[in-house]
Amino acid sequence: MLPDERKREIAEIVTEENGSTVADLAGRLDVSEATIRRDLRDLEDDGRVERSHGGALPVKTVGEERTYGQKQVQGRDAKRIIGERAAETLQDGQVVFFDSGTTTIEVAKHVPDDVTITAATNSPLVSMQLAEAGIEVKVTGGTLRRSTWSLVGPTGESFLDRTNFDVLFLGTNGIHPDAGLTTPNEDEARIKSRMCEKASRVVLVADNSKFGRRSFFRFASFEDVDTLVTDAPVPAEYREPFETMGVEIIEEVGE
């Protein structure tokens, strides 16, 4: 297969299957992972796919939203690192809210065994993860969005209006110096805003791919965040506004 034919095939697989990993593409096309990575760089330069850690996703606009399955493809190692670092900040006796998402579930997976917390979440998947670990967990209730496996709507918002939390682990679709923290869905934005209002400390957990992205609805600004946990050095244009607001930055700086 010629390089152009292979790239066309890669673009079709990524688009039709809503994302794929480097390993899967290499196996299906019988080439090395290094070759696939080079092809993905070229395809991204041409605007035909969007690279992620370990794979690629279809290109998106500010109004589009990744499904939970697509997000699982993106940045698996980065999210694990973030989950480990974020969970290390937990203290015994805290009441903790876990936002829905593939990064926040990594935080739930890494809650230390020797720390006792009371948890709440708007994610059925996060609730199962916490319950399996023996953690008391309360679920907001609401309407289930199957694309993201999150609970939204008036029932969940009412739960948040009646509760308070020591810590919120918050996810986002985009971080932008002008737009702030954003998400493609209005219901998601509304419940995320409520979460931020009810938490004494907001911990934003976001991999480096979120910087520079903007989605349709803004739900918080940089000043609403107390701690940022990410998997790579924060770009200078984002570090300055976060630090100006007194945000603690926990980042992986490499060796």
mmCIF file of C-alpha atoms in Angstrom:
data_model
loop_
_atom_site.group_PDB
_atom_site.id
_atom_site.type_symbol
_atom_site.label_atom_id
_atom_site.label_comp_id
_atom_site.label_asym_id
_atom_site.label_seq_id
_atom_site.Cartn_x
_atom_site.Cartn_y
_atom_site.Cartn_z
ATOM 1 C CA MET A 1 0.000 0.000 0.000
ATOM 2 C CA LEU A 2 1.344 3.411 -0.994
ATOM 3 C CA PRO A 3 1.752 6.072 1.717
ATOM 4 C CA ASP A 4 -1.110 8.233 0.385
ATOM 5 C CA GLU A 5 -3.422 5.206 0.227
ATOM 6 C CA ARG A 6 -2.464 4.244 3.776
ATOM 7 C CA LYS A 7 -3.161 7.748 5.060
ATOM 8 C CA ARG A 8 -6.531 7.778 3.342
ATOM 9 C CA GLU A 9 -7.354 4.439 4.975
ATOM 10 C CA ILE A 10 -6.250 5.751 8.391
ATOM 11 C CA ALA A 11 -8.442 8.851 8.021
ATOM 12 C CA GLU A 12 -11.425 6.691 7.081
ATOM 13 C CA ILE A 13 -10.940 4.330 10.038
ATOM 14 C CA VAL A 14 -10.583 7.191 12.521
ATOM 15 C CA THR A 15 -13.662 8.974 11.168
ATOM 16 C CA GLU A 16 -15.927 5.944 10.796
ATOM 17 C CA GLU A 17 -14.992 4.404 14.157
ATOM 18 C CA ASN A 18 -14.862 7.681 16.108
ATOM 19 C CA GLY A 19 -11.198 7.231 16.941
ATOM 20 C CA SER A 20 -8.512 4.579 17.009
ATOM 21 C CA THR A 21 -5.232 3.827 18.743
ATOM 22 C CA VAL A 22 -1.785 3.767 17.169
ATOM 23 C CA ALA A 23 -1.406 0.102 18.079
ATOM 24 C CA ASP A 24 -4.734 -0.829 16.462
ATOM 25 C CA LEU A 25 -3.957 1.060 13.255
ATOM 26 C CA ALA A 26 -0.480 -0.483 13.022
ATOM 27 C CA GLY A 27 -1.909 -3.976 13.405
ATOM 28 C CA ARG A 28 -4.679 -3.477 10.876
ATOM 29 C CA LEU A 29 -2.438 -1.894 8.252
ATOM 30 C CA ASP A 30 0.577 -4.128 8.960
ATOM 31 C CA VAL A 31 3.067 -1.312 9.490
ATOM 32 C CA SER A 32 5.107 -0.111 12.445
ATOM 33 C CA GLU A 33 3.708 2.190 15.117
ATOM 34 C CA ALA A 34 6.387 4.726 14.158
ATOM 35 C CA THR A 35 4.982 4.811 10.630
ATOM 36 C CA ILE A 36 1.455 5.332 11.953
ATOM 37 C CA ARG A 37 2.618 8.201 14.161
ATOM 38 C CA ARG A 38 4.262 9.904 11.158
ATOM 39 C CA ASP A 39 1.111 9.423 9.108
ATOM 40 C CA LEU A 40 -1.031 10.875 11.889
ATOM 41 C CA ARG A 41 1.198 13.941 12.107
ATOM 42 C CA ASP A 42 0.738 14.504 8.361
ATOM 43 C CA LEU A 43 -3.017 13.940 8.596
ATOM 44 C CA GLU A 44 -3.307 16.384 11.474
ATOM 45 C CA ASP A 45 -1.328 18.984 9.525
ATOM 46 C CA ASP A 46 -3.842 18.517 6.696
ATOM 47 C CA GLY A 47 -6.751 18.934 9.115
ATOM 48 C CA ARG A 48 -8.088 15.415 8.517
ATOM 49 C CA VAL A 49 -7.675 13.957 12.031
ATOM 50 C CA GLU A 50 -6.881 15.179 15.516
ATOM 51 C CA ARG A 51 -4.005 13.405 17.238
ATOM 52 C CA SER A 52 -4.304 12.272 20.838
ATOM 53 C CA HIS A 53 -1.932 10.520 23.226
ATOM 54 C CA GLY A 54 -1.758 6.998 21.839
ATOM 55 C CA GLY A 55 -4.121 7.486 18.926
ATOM 56 C CA ALA A 56 -6.264 9.822 16.865
ATOM 57 C CA LEU A 57 -9.798 11.221 16.830
ATOM 58 C CA PRO A 58 -11.984 12.858 14.173
ATOM 59 C CA VAL A 59 -11.614 16.630 13.917
ATOM 60 C CA LYS A 60 -14.167 18.609 15.927
ATOM 61 C CA THR A 61 -15.672 22.092 16.186
ATOM 62 C CA VAL A 62 -16.603 24.087 19.286
ATOM 63 C CA GLY A 63 -20.137 22.693 19.199
ATOM 64 C CA GLU A 64 -19.140 19.042 18.905
ATOM 65 C CA GLU A 65 -18.600 16.737 21.843
ATOM 66 C CA ARG A 66 -16.497 13.609 22.226
ATOM 67 C CA THR A 67 -18.304 10.522 23.440
ATOM 68 C CA TYR A 68 -17.083 8.782 26.578
ATOM 69 C CA GLY A 69 -15.591 6.030 24.404
ATOM 70 C CA GLN A 70 -13.667 8.546 22.290
ATOM 71 C CA LYS A 71 -12.290 10.214 25.401
ATOM 72 C CA GLN A 72 -11.079 6.846 26.658
ATOM 73 C CA VAL A 73 -8.907 6.579 23.533
ATOM 74 C CA GLN A 74 -7.419 9.993 24.190
ATOM 75 C CA GLY A 75 -4.541 10.432 26.631
ATOM 76 C CA ARG A 76 -4.854 7.265 28.710
ATOM 77 C CA ASP A 77 -1.403 7.532 30.284
ATOM 78 C CA ALA A 78 -1.808 11.264 30.867
ATOM 79 C CA LYS A 79 -5.107 10.762 32.674
ATOM 80 C CA ARG A 80 -3.637 8.037 34.847
ATOM 81 C CA ILE A 81 -0.780 10.340 35.871
ATOM 82 C CA ILE A 82 -3.235 13.133 36.653
ATOM 83 C CA GLY A 83 -5.428 10.768 38.648
ATOM 84 C CA GLU A 84 -2.513 9.639 40.783
ATOM 85 C CA ARG A 85 -1.279 13.169 41.488
ATOM 86 C CA ALA A 86 -4.745 14.572 42.200
ATOM 87 C CA ALA A 87 -5.691 11.744 44.568
ATOM 88 C CA GLU A 88 -2.534 12.411 46.591
ATOM 89 C CA THR A 89 -4.039 15.748 47.679
ATOM 90 C CA LEU A 90 -6.966 14.090 49.504
ATOM 91 C CA GLN A 91 -7.176 14.278 53.287
ATOM 92 C CA ASP A 92 -8.951 12.071 55.788
ATOM 93 C CA GLY A 93 -12.559 12.996 56.529
ATOM 94 C CA GLN A 94 -13.185 15.197 53.502
ATOM 95 C CA VAL A 95 -16.459 15.330 51.570
ATOM 96 C CA VAL A 96 -15.463 15.107 47.918
ATOM 97 C CA PHE A 97 -17.408 15.637 44.702
ATOM 98 C CA PHE A 98 -16.234 13.888 41.541
ATOM 99 C CA ASP A 99 -17.338 15.432 38.247
ATOM 100 C CA SER A 100 -18.120 12.978 35.457
ATOM 101 C CA GLY A 101 -15.431 12.170 32.909
ATOM 102 C CA THR A 102 -12.552 9.912 31.950
ATOM 103 C CA THR A 103 -10.020 11.968 33.927
ATOM 104 C CA THR A 104 -12.047 12.253 37.121
ATOM 105 C CA ILE A 105 -12.648 8.495 37.123
ATOM 106 C CA GLU A 106 -8.861 8.086 37.198
ATOM 107 C CA VAL A 107 -8.809 10.189 40.363
ATOM 108 C CA ALA A 108 -11.475 7.882 41.827
ATOM 109 C CA LYS A 109 -9.364 4.844 40.956
ATOM 110 C CA HIS A 110 -6.395 6.221 42.886
ATOM 111 C CA VAL A 111 -8.019 7.322 46.157
ATOM 112 C CA PRO A 112 -5.523 6.107 48.798
ATOM 113 C CA ASP A 113 -6.630 3.112 50.857
ATOM 114 C CA ASP A 114 -5.638 4.846 54.094
ATOM 115 C CA VAL A 115 -7.795 7.937 53.459
ATOM 116 C CA THR A 116 -11.462 7.907 54.472
ATOM 117 C CA ILE A 117 -13.741 10.221 52.477
ATOM 118 C CA THR A 118 -17.430 10.707 51.788
ATOM 119 C CA ALA A 119 -17.975 11.025 48.035
ATOM 120 C CA ALA A 120 -20.643 12.386 45.709
ATOM 121 C CA THR A 121 -20.780 12.385 41.932
ATOM 122 C CA ASN A 122 -22.976 12.919 38.886
ATOM 123 C CA SER A 123 -21.347 9.941 37.162
ATOM 124 C CA PRO A 124 -22.738 6.399 37.478
ATOM 125 C CA LEU A 125 -19.354 5.057 36.339
ATOM 126 C CA VAL A 126 -17.459 6.997 38.999
ATOM 127 C CA SER A 127 -19.990 5.919 41.637
ATOM 128 C CA MET A 128 -19.408 2.239 40.805
ATOM 129 C CA GLN A 129 -15.641 2.710 40.948
ATOM 130 C CA LEU A 130 -15.840 4.351 44.371
ATOM 131 C CA ALA A 131 -18.370 1.852 45.735
ATOM 132 C CA GLU A 132 -16.196 -1.080 44.686
ATOM 133 C CA ALA A 133 -13.390 0.482 46.743
ATOM 134 C CA GLY A 134 -15.646 0.555 49.803
ATOM 135 C CA ILE A 135 -16.188 4.322 49.742
ATOM 136 C CA GLU A 136 -19.545 5.774 50.766
ATOM 137 C CA VAL A 137 -20.897 7.567 47.703
ATOM 138 C CA LYS A 138 -23.977 9.644 46.969
ATOM 139 C CA VAL A 139 -25.240 10.165 43.416
ATOM 140 C CA THR A 140 -26.931 13.381 42.303
ATOM 141 C CA GLY A 141 -29.655 11.795 40.210
ATOM 142 C CA GLY A 142 -30.885 13.463 37.049
ATOM 143 C CA THR A 143 -31.096 12.740 33.338
ATOM 144 C CA LEU A 144 -28.404 10.437 31.985
ATOM 145 C CA ARG A 145 -26.512 11.717 28.947
ATOM 146 C CA ARG A 146 -25.461 8.522 27.212
ATOM 147 C CA SER A 147 -22.739 10.243 25.190
ATOM 148 C CA THR A 148 -20.810 11.198 28.324
ATOM 149 C CA TRP A 149 -22.401 8.954 30.985
ATOM 150 C CA SER A 150 -23.117 11.974 33.152
ATOM 151 C CA LEU A 151 -26.251 12.990 35.070
ATOM 152 C CA VAL A 152 -27.562 16.478 34.366
ATOM 153 C CA GLY A 153 -30.753 18.496 34.738
ATOM 154 C CA PRO A 154 -32.895 19.970 37.544
ATOM 155 C CA THR A 155 -32.718 16.915 39.829
ATOM 156 C CA GLY A 156 -28.929 16.978 39.915
ATOM 157 C CA GLU A 157 -28.860 20.756 40.283
ATOM 158 C CA SER A 158 -31.285 20.528 43.212
ATOM 159 C CA PHE A 159 -28.995 17.999 44.916
ATOM 160 C CA LEU A 160 -26.085 20.421 44.561
ATOM 161 C CA ASP A 161 -28.154 23.313 45.914
ATOM 162 C CA ARG A 162 -28.686 21.342 49.154
ATOM 163 C CA THR A 163 -25.087 20.182 49.663
ATOM 164 C CA ASN A 164 -21.561 21.456 50.239
ATOM 165 C CA PHE A 165 -18.160 19.877 49.579
ATOM 166 C CA ASP A 166 -14.616 20.235 50.787
ATOM 167 C CA VAL A 167 -13.150 19.348 47.391
ATOM 168 C CA LEU A 168 -14.371 19.162 43.798
ATOM 169 C CA PHE A 169 -12.434 17.254 41.138
ATOM 170 C CA LEU A 170 -13.529 19.079 37.994
ATOM 171 C CA GLY A 171 -13.123 18.133 34.345
ATOM 172 C CA THR A 172 -13.306 20.362 31.265
ATOM 173 C CA ASN A 173 -13.384 20.129 27.483
ATOM 174 C CA GLY A 174 -11.336 23.257 26.957
ATOM 175 C CA ILE A 175 -9.071 25.779 28.699
ATOM 176 C CA HIS A 176 -8.636 29.113 26.938
ATOM 177 C CA PRO A 177 -7.246 32.447 28.233
ATOM 178 C CA ASP A 178 -10.245 34.363 26.846
ATOM 179 C CA ALA A 179 -13.051 31.785 27.030
ATOM 180 C CA GLY A 180 -12.100 30.239 30.395
ATOM 181 C CA LEU A 181 -13.314 26.683 31.054
ATOM 182 C CA THR A 182 -15.823 25.409 28.520
ATOM 183 C CA THR A 183 -17.954 22.432 27.499
ATOM 184 C CA PRO A 184 -20.093 21.781 24.378
ATOM 185 C CA ASN A 185 -23.357 21.087 26.240
ATOM 186 C CA GLU A 186 -25.484 23.676 28.074
ATOM 187 C CA ASP A 187 -26.817 21.204 30.675
ATOM 188 C CA GLU A 188 -23.262 20.068 31.444
ATOM 189 C CA ALA A 189 -22.161 23.690 31.787
ATOM 190 C CA ARG A 190 -24.978 24.481 34.188
ATOM 191 C CA ILE A 191 -24.287 21.603 36.564
ATOM 192 C CA LYS A 192 -20.524 22.188 36.450
ATOM 193 C CA SER A 193 -21.092 25.808 37.469
ATOM 194 C CA ARG A 194 -23.175 24.606 40.436
ATOM 195 C CA MET A 195 -20.389 22.207 41.466
ATOM 196 C CA CYS A 196 -17.867 25.039 41.544
ATOM 197 C CA GLU A 197 -20.158 27.204 43.666
ATOM 198 C CA LYS A 198 -20.634 24.501 46.304
ATOM 199 C CA ALA A 199 -17.005 23.388 46.764
ATOM 200 C CA SER A 200 -14.530 24.985 49.174
ATOM 201 C CA ARG A 201 -11.660 23.889 46.914
ATOM 202 C CA VAL A 202 -11.866 23.286 43.159
ATOM 203 C CA VAL A 203 -9.238 20.971 41.668
ATOM 204 C CA LEU A 204 -9.197 21.129 37.876
ATOM 205 C CA VAL A 205 -7.904 17.867 36.363
ATOM 206 C CA ALA A 206 -7.032 18.313 32.689
ATOM 207 C CA ASP A 207 -4.471 16.820 30.314
ATOM 208 C CA ASN A 208 -2.332 19.084 28.143
ATOM 209 C CA SER A 209 -4.557 18.623 25.061
ATOM 210 C CA LYS A 210 -7.230 20.805 26.716
ATOM 211 C CA PHE A 211 -5.094 23.966 26.585
ATOM 212 C CA GLY A 212 -6.060 26.256 23.724
ATOM 213 C CA ARG A 213 -9.417 24.596 23.133
ATOM 214 C CA ARG A 214 -12.775 26.369 23.310
ATOM 215 C CA SER A 215 -16.201 24.759 23.440
ATOM 216 C CA PHE A 216 -19.653 26.308 23.128
ATOM 217 C CA PHE A 217 -20.549 27.029 26.770
ATOM 218 C CA ARG A 218 -18.419 28.639 29.473
ATOM 219 C CA PHE A 219 -18.971 27.279 32.973
ATOM 220 C CA ALA A 220 -16.085 28.730 34.991
ATOM 221 C CA SER A 221 -13.179 31.147 34.853
ATOM 222 C CA PHE A 222 -9.582 30.741 35.974
ATOM 223 C CA GLU A 223 -10.387 32.490 39.270
ATOM 224 C CA ASP A 224 -12.870 29.722 40.148
ATOM 225 C CA VAL A 225 -10.002 27.188 40.299
ATOM 226 C CA ASP A 226 -7.833 26.582 43.358
ATOM 227 C CA THR A 227 -5.563 23.829 42.020
ATOM 228 C CA LEU A 228 -4.705 22.657 38.505
ATOM 229 C CA VAL A 229 -3.378 19.121 38.031
ATOM 230 C CA THR A 230 -2.035 18.294 34.584
ATOM 231 C CA ASP A 231 0.367 15.882 32.908
ATOM 232 C CA ALA A 232 2.880 18.264 31.303
ATOM 233 C CA PRO A 233 4.398 21.709 31.853
ATOM 234 C CA VAL A 234 1.701 24.380 31.566
ATOM 235 C CA PRO A 235 2.237 26.692 28.556
ATOM 236 C CA ALA A 236 3.369 30.182 29.540
ATOM 237 C CA GLU A 237 0.249 31.902 28.193
ATOM 238 C CA TYR A 238 -1.856 29.817 30.600
ATOM 239 C CA ARG A 239 0.537 29.708 33.537
ATOM 240 C CA GLU A 240 0.441 33.475 33.967
ATOM 241 C CA PRO A 241 -3.357 33.863 34.295
ATOM 242 C CA PHE A 242 -3.597 30.843 36.588
ATOM 243 C CA GLU A 243 -0.789 32.091 38.824
ATOM 244 C CA THR A 244 -2.252 35.617 38.817
ATOM 245 C CA MET A 245 -5.386 34.122 40.352
ATOM 246 C CA GLY A 246 -3.323 32.289 42.973
ATOM 247 C CA VAL A 247 -3.957 28.842 41.503
ATOM 248 C CA GLU A 248 -1.667 26.065 42.692
ATOM 249 C CA ILE A 249 -0.215 24.200 39.702
ATOM 250 C CA ILE A 250 0.701 20.515 39.957
ATOM 251 C CA GLU A 251 2.348 19.399 36.731
ATOM 252 C CA GLU A 252 4.607 16.702 35.368
ATOM 253 C CA VAL A 253 7.879 18.348 34.342
ATOM 254 C CA GLY A 254 9.689 15.274 33.004
ATOM 255 C CA GLU A 255 13.150 14.053 33.822
#
